[in-house]
Short mmCIF file of C-alpha atoms in Angstrom, two decimals:
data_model
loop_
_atom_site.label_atom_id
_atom_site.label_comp_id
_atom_site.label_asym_id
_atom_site.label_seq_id
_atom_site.Cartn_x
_atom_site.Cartn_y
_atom_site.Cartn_z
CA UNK A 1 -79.62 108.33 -168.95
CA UNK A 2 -76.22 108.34 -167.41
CA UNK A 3 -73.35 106.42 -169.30
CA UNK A 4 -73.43 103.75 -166.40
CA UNK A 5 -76.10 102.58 -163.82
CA UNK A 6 -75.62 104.26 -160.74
CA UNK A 7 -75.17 100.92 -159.04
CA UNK A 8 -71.90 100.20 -161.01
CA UNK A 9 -70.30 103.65 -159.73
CA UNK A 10 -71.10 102.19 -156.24
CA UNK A 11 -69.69 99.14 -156.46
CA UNK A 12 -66.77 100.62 -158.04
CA UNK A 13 -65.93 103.20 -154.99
CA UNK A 14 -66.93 99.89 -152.46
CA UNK A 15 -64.35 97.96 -153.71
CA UNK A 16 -61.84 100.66 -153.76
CA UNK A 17 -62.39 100.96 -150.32
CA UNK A 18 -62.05 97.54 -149.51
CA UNK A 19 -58.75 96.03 -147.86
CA UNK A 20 -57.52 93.69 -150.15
CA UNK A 21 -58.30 96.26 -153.05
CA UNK A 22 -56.12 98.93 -150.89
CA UNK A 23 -53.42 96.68 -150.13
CA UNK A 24 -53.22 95.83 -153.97
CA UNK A 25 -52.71 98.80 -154.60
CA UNK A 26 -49.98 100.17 -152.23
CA UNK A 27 -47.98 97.29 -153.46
CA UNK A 28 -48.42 98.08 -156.55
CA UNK A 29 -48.47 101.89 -157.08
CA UNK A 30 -46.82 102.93 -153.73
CA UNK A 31 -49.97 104.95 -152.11
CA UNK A 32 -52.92 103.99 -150.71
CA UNK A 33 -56.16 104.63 -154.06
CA UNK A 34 -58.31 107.86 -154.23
CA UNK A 35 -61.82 106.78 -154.27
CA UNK A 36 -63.30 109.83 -153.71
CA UNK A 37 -63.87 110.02 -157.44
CA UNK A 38 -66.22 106.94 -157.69
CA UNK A 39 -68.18 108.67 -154.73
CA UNK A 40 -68.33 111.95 -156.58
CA UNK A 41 -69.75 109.99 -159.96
CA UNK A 42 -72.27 107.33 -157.87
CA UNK A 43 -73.83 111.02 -156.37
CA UNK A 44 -73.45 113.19 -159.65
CA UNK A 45 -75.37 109.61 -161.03
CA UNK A 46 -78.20 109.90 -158.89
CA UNK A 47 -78.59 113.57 -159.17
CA UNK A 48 -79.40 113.06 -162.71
CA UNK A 49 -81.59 110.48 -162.02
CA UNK A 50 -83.66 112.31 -159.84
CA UNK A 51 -83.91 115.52 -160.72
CA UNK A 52 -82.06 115.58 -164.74
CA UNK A 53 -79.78 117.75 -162.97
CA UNK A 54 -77.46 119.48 -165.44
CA UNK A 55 -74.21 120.24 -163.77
CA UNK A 56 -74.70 116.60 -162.38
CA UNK A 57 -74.74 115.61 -166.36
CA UNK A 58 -71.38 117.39 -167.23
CA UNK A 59 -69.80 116.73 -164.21
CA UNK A 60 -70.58 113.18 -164.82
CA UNK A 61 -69.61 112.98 -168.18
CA UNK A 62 -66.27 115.06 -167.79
CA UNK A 63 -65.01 112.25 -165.46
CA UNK A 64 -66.03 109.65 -167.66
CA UNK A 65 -63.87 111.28 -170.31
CA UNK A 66 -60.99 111.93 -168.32
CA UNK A 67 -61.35 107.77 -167.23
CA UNK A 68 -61.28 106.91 -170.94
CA UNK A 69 -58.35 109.32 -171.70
CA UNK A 70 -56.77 107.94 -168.75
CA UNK A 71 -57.04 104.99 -169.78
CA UNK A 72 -55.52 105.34 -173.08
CA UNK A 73 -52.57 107.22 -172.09
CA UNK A 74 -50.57 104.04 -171.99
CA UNK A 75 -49.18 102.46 -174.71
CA UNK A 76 -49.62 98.43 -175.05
CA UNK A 77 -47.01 96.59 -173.60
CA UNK A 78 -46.47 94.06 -177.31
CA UNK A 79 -46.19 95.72 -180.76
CA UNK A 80 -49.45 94.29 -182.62
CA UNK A 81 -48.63 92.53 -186.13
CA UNK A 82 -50.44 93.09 -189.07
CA UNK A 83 -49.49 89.37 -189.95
CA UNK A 84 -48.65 86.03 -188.90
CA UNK A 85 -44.95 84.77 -188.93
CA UNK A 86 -43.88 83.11 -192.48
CA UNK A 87 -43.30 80.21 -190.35
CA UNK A 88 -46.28 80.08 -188.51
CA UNK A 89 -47.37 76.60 -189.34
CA UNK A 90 -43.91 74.64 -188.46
CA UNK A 91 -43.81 72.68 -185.20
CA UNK A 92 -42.19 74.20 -181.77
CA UNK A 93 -38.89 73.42 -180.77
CA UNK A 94 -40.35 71.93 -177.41
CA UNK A 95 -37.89 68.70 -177.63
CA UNK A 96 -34.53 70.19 -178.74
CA UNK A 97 -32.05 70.81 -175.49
CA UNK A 98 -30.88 74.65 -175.41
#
């Protein structure tokens, strides 16, 4: 069965299409979103549905790699810590002036 119900690729290229989706992300990024890819995966979906079609299969499942890598291209925006400050448990300084 494919990684995600066809419905959800669907949605997905629907509300890249949408206005306030597009305007989003002009504002954002600087150019209008390509969602020709969620088109591409909703019909590769329902090719393998229908007929188990194999290039369907690996065409689906290359994107869904490439989404993933994507995806974890960018580094996180905080340094994690392995611990919590030594002074963790001491009240804020919420009342002192600056």
């Amino acid at each position: 069965q494919p990684p995600r119900s066809c419905e959800d690729y669907w949605w997905e290229w629907k509300h890249c299409r949408g206005l306030r989706h597009a305007f989003h992300h002009y504002y954002a990024h600087g150019e209008l979103p390509a969602c020709g890819r969620w088109r591409d995966d909703y019909e590769a979906c329902r090719a393998w549905e229908r007929g188990r079609d194999a290039a369907a299969q690996e065409a689906l499942c290359e994107s869904e790699r490439a989404r993933v890598m994507e995806k974890q291209k960018y580094a996180p925006v905080w340094t994690l810590r392995k611990s919590p400050p030594p002074d963790w448990y001491l009240p804020l300084d919420q009342d002192k002036p600056n």
